Short mmCIF file of C-alpha atoms in Angstrom, two decimals:
data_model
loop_
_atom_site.label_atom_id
_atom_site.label_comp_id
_atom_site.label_asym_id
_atom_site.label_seq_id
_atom_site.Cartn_x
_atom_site.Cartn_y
_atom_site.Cartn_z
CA UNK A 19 40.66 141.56 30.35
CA UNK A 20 42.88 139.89 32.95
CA UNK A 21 43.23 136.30 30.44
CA UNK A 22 43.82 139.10 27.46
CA UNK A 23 46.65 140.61 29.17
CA UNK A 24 47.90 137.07 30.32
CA UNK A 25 47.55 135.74 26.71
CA UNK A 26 49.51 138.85 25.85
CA UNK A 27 52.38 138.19 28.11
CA UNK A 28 53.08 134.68 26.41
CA UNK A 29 52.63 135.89 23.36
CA UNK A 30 55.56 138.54 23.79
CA UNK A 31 57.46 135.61 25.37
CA UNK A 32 57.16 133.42 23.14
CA UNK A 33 58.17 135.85 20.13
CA UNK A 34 61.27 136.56 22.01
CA UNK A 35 61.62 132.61 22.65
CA UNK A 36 61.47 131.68 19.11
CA UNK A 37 64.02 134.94 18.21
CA UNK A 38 66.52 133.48 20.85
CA UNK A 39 66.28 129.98 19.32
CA UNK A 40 66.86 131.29 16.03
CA UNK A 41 69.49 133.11 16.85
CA UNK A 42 71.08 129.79 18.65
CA UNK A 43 70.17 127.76 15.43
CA UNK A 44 71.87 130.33 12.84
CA UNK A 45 75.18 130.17 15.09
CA UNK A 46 75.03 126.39 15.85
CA UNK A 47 74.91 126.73 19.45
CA UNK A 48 72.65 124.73 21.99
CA UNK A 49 70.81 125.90 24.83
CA UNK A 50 69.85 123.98 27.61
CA UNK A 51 67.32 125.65 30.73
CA UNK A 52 67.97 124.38 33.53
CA UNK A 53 64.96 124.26 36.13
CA UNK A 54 64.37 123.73 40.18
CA UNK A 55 63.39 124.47 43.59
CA UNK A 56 65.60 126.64 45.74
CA UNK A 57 68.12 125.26 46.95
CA UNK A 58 67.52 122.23 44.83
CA UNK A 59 71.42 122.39 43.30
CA UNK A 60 71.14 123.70 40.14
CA UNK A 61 74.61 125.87 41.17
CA UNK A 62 76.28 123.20 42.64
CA UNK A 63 75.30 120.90 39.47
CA UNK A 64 76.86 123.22 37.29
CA UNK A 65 79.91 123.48 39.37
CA UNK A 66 80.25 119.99 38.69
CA UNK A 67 79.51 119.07 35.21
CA UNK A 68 80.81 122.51 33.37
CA UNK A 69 84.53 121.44 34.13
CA UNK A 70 83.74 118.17 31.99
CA UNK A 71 82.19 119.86 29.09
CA UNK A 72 84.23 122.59 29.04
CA UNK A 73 87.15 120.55 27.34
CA UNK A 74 84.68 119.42 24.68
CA UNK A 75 82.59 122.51 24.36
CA UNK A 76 82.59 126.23 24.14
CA UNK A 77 80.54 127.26 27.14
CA UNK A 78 78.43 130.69 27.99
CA UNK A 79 75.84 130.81 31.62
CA UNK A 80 73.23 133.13 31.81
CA UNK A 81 72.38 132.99 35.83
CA UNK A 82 68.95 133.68 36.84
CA UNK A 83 67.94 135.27 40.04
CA UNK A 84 66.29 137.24 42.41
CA UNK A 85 69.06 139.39 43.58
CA UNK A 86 72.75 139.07 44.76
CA UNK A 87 74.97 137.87 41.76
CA UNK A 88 76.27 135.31 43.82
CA UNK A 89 75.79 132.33 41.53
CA UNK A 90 77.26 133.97 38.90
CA UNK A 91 80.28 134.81 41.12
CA UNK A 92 80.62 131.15 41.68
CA UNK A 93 80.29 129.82 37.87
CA UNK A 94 82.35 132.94 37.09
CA UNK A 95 85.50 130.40 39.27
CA UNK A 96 85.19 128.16 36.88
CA UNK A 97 86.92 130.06 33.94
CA UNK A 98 83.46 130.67 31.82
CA UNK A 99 81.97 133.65 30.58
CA UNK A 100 78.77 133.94 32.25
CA UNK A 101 75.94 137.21 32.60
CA UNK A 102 73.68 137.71 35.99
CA UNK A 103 69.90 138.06 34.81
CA UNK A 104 68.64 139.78 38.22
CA UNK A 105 64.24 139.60 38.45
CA UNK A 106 64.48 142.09 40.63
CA UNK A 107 61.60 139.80 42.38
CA UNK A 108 60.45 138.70 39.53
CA UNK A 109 59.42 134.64 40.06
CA UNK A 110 60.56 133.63 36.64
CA UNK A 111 63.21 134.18 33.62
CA UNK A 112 61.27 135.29 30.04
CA UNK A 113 62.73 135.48 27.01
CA UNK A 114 63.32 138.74 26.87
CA UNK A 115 65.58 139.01 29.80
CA UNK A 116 67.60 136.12 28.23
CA UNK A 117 67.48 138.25 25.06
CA UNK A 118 69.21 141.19 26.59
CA UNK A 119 71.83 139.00 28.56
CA UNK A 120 72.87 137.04 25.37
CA UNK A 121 73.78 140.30 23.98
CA UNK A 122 76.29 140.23 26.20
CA UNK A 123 77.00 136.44 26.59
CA UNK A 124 77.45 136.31 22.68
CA UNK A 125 80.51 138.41 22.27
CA UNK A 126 82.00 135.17 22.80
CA UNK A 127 82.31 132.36 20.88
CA UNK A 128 80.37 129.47 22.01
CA UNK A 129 79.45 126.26 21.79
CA UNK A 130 76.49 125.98 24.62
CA UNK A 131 74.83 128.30 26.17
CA UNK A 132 73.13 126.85 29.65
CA UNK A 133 70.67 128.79 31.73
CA UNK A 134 70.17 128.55 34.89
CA UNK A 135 66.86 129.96 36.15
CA UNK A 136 65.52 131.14 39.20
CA UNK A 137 65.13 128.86 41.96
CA UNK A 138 61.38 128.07 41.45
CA UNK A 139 59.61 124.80 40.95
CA UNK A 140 56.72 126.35 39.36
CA UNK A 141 56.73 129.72 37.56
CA UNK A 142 59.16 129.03 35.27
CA UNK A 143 58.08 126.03 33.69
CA UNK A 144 55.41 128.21 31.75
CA UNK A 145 58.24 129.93 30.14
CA UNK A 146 59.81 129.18 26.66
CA UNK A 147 63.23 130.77 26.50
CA UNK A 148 64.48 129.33 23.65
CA UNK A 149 66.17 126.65 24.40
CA UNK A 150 66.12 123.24 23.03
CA UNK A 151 66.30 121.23 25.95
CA UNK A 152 65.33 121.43 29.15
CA UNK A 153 66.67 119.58 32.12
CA UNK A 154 64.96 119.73 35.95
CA UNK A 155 66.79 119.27 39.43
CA UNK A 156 65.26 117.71 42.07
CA UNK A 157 67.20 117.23 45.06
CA UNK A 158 66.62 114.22 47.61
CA UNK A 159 66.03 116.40 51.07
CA UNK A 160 62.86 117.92 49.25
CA UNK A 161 60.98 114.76 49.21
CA UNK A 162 60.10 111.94 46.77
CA UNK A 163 56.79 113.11 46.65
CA UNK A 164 57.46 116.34 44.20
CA UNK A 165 56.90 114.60 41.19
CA UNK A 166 53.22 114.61 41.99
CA UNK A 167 52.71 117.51 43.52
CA UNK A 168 54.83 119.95 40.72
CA UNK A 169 54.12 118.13 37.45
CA UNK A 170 54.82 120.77 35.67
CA UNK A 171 58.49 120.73 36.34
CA UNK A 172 58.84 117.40 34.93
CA UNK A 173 56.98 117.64 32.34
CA UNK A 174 58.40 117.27 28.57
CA UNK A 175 61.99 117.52 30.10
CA UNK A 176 65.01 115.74 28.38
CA UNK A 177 66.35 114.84 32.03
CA UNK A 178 65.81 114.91 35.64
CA UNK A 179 68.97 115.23 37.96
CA UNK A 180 67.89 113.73 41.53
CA UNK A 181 70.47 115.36 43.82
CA UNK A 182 72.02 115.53 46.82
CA UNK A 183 72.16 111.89 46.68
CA UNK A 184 74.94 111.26 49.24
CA UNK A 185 72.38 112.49 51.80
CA UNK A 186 69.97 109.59 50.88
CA UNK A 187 71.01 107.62 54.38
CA UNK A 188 69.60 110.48 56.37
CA UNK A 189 66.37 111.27 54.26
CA UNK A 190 63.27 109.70 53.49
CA UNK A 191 63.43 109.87 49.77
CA UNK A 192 62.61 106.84 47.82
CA UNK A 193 64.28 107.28 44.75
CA UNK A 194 62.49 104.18 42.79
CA UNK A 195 58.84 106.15 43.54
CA UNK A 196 60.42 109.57 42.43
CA UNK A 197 61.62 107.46 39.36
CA UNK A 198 58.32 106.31 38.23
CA UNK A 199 56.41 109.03 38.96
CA UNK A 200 58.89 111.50 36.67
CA UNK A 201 58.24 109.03 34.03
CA UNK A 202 54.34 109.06 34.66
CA UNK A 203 54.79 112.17 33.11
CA UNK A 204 57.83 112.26 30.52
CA UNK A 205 58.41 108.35 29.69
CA UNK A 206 61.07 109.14 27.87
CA UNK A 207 63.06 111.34 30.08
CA UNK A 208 66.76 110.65 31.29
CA UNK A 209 67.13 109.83 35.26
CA UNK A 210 70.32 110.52 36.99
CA UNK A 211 71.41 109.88 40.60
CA UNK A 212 73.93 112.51 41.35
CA UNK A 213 75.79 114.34 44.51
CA UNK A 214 77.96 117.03 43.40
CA UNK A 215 79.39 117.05 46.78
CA UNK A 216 80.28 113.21 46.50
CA UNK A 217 81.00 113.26 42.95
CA UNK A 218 78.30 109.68 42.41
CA UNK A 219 76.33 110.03 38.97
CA UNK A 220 78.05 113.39 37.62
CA UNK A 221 80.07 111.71 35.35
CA UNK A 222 76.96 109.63 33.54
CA UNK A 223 75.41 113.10 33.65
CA UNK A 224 77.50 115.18 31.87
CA UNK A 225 77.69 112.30 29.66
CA UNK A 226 74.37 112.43 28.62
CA UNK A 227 74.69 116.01 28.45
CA UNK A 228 77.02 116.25 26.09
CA UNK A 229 75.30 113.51 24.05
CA UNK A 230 72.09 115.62 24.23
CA UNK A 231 73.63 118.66 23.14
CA UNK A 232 75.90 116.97 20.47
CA UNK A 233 72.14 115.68 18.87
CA UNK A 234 71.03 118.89 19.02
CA UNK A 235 73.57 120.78 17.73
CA UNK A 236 73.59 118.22 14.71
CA UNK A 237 69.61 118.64 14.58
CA UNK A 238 70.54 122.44 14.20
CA UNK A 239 73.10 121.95 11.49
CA UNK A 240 70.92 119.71 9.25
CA UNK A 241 67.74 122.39 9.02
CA UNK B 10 47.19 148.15 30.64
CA UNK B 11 49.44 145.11 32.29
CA UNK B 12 50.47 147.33 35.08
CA UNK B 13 46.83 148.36 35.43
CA UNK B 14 45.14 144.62 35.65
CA UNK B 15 48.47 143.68 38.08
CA UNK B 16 47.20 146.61 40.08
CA UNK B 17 43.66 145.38 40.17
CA UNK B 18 44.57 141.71 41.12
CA UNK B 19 46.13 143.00 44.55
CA UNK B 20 43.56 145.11 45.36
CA UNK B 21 40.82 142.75 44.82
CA UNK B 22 43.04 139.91 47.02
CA UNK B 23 43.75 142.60 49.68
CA UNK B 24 40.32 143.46 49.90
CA UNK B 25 39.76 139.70 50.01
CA UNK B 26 42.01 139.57 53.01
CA UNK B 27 40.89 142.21 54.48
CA UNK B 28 37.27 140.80 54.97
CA UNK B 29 39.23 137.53 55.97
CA UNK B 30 40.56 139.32 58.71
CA UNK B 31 37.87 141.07 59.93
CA UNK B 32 36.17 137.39 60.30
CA UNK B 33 39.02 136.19 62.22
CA UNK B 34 39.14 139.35 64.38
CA UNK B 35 34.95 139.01 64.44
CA UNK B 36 35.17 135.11 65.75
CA UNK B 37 38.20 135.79 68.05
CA UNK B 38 40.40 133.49 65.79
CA UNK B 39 44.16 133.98 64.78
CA UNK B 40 45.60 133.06 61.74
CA UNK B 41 49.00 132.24 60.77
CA UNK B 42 50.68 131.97 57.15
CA UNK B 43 53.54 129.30 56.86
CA UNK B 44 55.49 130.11 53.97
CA UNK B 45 58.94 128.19 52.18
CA UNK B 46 60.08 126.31 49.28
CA UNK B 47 58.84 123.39 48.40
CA UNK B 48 59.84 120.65 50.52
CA UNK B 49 61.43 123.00 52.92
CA UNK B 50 59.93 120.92 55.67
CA UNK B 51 55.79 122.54 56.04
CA UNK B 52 54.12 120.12 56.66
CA UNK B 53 56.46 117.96 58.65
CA UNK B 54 56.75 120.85 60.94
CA UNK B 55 52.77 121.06 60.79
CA UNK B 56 53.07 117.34 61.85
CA UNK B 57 55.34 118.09 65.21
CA UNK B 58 53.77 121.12 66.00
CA UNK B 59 50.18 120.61 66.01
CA UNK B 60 50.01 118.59 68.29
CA UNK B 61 51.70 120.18 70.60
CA UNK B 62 49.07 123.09 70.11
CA UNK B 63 46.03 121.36 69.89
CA UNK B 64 45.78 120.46 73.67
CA UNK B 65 45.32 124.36 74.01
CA UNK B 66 43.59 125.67 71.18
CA UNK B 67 41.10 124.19 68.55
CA UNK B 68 43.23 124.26 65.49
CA UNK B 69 42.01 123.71 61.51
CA UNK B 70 44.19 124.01 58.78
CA UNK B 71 44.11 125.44 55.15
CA UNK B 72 46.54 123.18 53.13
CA UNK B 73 47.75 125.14 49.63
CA UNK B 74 49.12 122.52 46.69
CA UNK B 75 49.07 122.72 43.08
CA UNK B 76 47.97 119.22 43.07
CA UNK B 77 47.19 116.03 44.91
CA UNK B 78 45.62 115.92 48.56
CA UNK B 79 48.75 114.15 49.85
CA UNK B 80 49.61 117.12 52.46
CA UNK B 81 45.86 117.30 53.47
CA UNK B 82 45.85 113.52 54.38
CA UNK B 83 48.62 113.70 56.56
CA UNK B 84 46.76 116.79 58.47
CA UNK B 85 43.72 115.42 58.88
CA UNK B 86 45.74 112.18 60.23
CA UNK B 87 46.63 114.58 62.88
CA UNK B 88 42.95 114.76 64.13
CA UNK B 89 42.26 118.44 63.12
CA UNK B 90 40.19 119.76 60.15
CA UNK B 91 41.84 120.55 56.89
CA UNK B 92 40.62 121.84 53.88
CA UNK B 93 42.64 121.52 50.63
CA UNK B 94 42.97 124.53 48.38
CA UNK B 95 44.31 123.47 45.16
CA UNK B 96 45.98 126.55 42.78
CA UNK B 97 45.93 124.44 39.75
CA UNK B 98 48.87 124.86 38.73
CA UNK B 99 49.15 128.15 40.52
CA UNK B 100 51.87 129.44 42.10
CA UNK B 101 50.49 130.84 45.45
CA UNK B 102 47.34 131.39 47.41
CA UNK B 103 45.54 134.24 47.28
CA UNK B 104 43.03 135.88 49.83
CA UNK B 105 39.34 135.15 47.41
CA UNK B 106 40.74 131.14 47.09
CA UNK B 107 41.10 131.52 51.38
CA UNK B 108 38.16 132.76 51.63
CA UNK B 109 36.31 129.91 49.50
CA UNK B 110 38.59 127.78 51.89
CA UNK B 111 37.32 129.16 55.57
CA UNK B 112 33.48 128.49 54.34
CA UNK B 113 33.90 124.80 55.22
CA UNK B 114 36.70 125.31 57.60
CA UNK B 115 34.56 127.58 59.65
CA UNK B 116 32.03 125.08 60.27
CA UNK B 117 34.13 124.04 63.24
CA UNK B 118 34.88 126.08 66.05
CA UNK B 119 38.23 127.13 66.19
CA UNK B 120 41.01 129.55 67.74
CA UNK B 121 43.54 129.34 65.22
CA UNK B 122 43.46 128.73 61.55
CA UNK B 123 46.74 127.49 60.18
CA UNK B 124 47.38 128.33 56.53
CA UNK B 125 50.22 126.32 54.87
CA UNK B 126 50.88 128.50 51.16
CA UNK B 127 52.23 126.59 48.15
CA UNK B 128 55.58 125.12 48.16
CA UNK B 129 57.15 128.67 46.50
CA UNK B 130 60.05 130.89 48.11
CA UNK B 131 59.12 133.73 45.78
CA UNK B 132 55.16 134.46 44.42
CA UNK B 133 53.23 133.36 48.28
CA UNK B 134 55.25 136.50 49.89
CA UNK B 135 53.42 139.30 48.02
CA UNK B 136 49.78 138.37 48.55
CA UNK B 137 48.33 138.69 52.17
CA UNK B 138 45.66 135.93 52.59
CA UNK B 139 44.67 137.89 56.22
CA UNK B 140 46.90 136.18 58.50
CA UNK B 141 47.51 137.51 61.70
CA UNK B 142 51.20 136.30 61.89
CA UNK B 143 53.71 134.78 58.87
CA UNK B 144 56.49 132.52 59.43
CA UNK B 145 58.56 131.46 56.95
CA UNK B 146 60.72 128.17 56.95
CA UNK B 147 64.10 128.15 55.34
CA UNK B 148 65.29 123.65 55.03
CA UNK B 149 69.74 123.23 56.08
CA UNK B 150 69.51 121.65 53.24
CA UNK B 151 68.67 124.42 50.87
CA UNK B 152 71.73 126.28 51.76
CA UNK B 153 72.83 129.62 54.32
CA UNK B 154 72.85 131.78 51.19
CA UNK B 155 68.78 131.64 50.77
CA UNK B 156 68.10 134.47 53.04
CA UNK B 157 69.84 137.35 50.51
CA UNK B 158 68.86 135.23 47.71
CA UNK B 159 65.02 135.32 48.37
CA UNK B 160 64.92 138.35 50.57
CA UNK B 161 61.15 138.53 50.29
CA UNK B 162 60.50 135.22 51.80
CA UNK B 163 62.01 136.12 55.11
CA UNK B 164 60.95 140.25 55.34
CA UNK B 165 58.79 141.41 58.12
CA UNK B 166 57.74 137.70 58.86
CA UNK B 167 57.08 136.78 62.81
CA UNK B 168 59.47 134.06 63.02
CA UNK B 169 61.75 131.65 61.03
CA UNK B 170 61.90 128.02 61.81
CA UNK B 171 65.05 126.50 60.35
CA UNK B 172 64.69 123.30 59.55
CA UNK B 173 66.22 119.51 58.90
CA UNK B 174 69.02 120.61 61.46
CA UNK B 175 69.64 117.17 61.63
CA UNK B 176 71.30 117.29 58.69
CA UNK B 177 73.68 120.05 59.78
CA UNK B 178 76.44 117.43 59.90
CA UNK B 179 75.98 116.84 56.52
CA UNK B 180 75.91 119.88 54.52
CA UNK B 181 77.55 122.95 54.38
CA UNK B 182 75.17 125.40 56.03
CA UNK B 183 76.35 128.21 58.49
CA UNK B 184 73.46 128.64 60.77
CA UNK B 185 74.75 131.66 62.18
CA UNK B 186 75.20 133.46 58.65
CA UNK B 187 71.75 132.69 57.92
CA UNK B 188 70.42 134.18 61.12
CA UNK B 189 72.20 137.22 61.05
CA UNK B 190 71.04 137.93 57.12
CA UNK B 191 67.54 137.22 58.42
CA UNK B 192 68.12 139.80 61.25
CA UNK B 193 69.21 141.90 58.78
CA UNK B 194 65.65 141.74 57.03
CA UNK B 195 63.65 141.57 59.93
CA UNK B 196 65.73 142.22 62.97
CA UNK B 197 62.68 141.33 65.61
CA UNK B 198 62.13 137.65 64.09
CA UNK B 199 62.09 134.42 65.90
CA UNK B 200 64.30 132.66 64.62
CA UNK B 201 64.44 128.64 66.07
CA UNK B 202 66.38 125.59 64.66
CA UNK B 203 64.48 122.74 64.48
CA UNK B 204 64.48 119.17 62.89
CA UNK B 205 60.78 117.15 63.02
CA UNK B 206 63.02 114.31 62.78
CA UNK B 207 64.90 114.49 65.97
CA UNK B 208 62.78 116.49 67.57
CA UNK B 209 65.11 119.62 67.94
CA UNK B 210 63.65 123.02 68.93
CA UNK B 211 60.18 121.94 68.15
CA UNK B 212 58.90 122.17 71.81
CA UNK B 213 60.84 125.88 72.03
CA UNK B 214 59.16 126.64 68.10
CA UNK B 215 55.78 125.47 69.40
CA UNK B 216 56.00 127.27 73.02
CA UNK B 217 56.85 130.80 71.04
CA UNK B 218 53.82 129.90 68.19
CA UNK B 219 51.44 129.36 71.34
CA UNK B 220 52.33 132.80 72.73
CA UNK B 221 52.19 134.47 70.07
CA UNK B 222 48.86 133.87 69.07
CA UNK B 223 47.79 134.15 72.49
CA UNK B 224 48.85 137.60 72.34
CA UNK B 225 47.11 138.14 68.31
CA UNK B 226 43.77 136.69 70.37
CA UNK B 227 44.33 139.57 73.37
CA UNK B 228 44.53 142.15 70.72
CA UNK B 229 41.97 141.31 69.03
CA UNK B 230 39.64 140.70 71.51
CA UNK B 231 40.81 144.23 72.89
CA UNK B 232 39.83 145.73 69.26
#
């Protein structure tokens, strides 16, 4: 009964998953989920690299947490429309969540639509939300030895952001280990060294980003 | 039905940790629960602290990991018995997987029995294993605004050990606004600052921890 109600749950998810991507694919916007541990700087990231999209593209946040709408008060400073998804506990963001906040997120015109969820390195890796790439923050003060230990938040990810990099003189972090253990798992995957506090890497980043997204969005407008 | 089977998973893992406890209380043992992100610093504090304890008390050690041994090796390096319990994938411990744990664990004689719950600021907090005492550890390098973020990690714990403080001069993090959010969640806490690195507040952390369970052991032996 318990696997039948589990099975059940993903099911509903993943209905709502595949609604929200059609819905992005029918208005030729991208998505991008963006995935990590607490305090891992998936805010911080965002503070960073929106300001050089934004110029290029149209861009909406959906903000996952656990309470307080603090993140979204700080992506809110940076001139975007963006819509607090509060789990009320809850360790993950579904699809169905999402769905309600893009109802809100959507009476604007966009481009991108970038989701940051809660601050979890394993919960919400088991969620589709509808998004057609996913990108997973790992920050240099947690350890190199994460790859290994949370595979499931690198696995089948477009890119890994290693952060917090300007910290790397006082840590034991060695990002060449991280590095091939991240592509033990997704070969293919992009690899940036970044510090949003130092500014290193964030340019190549958003970059890439924008690449990514462009290829999507294309992807979109060709089926 | 989902609310139902959710229902029926806590009560079989409380009655789990239940009959944990009552073996603990039976054998004159304590048991403490060290919760936090991942790479918030467990098992490095594990690493300071231990032996600092284990000239007083026979220690052994549950280590909780999706995957690898890696934080098992580095206990039993320490010279104390560890059992890995691995969730799988899993995104916390629960009190039946303890349980399977403390059957080989047991076969030592022991005082305390450490438990250090999956790398997870959210899912660990809602399932008692039968721990006498929780602590939870909150990393500088995670940020000050963690404690109102993930108010569940740090409610009605025993103590918090802040960690990496080392790093203080590095990142933004306002120990004081952290510690009075915590007191506002569990005004009686502990709270220490601490960095396994340097070697700051780990005697003070590890003199507290010692008393502490000195005083679970007096109660229970009283029971």
């Amino acid at each position: 009964m318990k696997i039948d109600v589990l099975r059940n749950v993903f099911q509903k998810n993943d209905r709502a998953a595949e609604q929200n991507r059609a819905q992005f694919d029918r208005l030729g916007i991208a998505c991008v989920n963006i995935l990590g541990g607490a305090g891992s700087g998936k805010t911080a990231t965002l503070e960073s690299i929106v300001p050089l999209l934004a110029s290029h593209l149209r861009i909406g946040v959906l903000e996952g947490d656990l309470a307080t709408t603090r993140d979204a008060e700080r992506i809110a400073a940076l001139g975007v429309p963006v819509v607090q998804l509060l789990t009320d506990g809850g360790c993950h963001l579904n699809a169905t969540l999402v769905q309600h906040g893009l109802e809100t997120l959507m009476q604007h015109a966009l481009d991108l639509v970038i989701i940051e969820n809660v601050g979890n390195p394993i919960c919400p890796a088991n969620f589709d939300l509808g998004e057609h790439l996913r990108i997973s923050i790992l920050s240099v003060t947690e350890g190199d030895d994460k790859p290994q230990k949370y595979p499931h938040l690198f696995k089948d990810v477009r890119g890994v952001l290693i952060t917090k990099c300007d910290l790397l003189p006082h840590v034991d972090f060695d990002v060449a280990r991280a590095e091939a253990d991240i592509r033990r798992l997704t070969p293919e995957a992009a690899i940036f060294e970044t510090s949003s506090r130092s500014g290193i890497g964030i340019g190549n980043a958003a970059a890439w980003l924008r690449s990514a997204i462009e290829k999507s969005r294309r992807v979109v407008a060709r089926t």
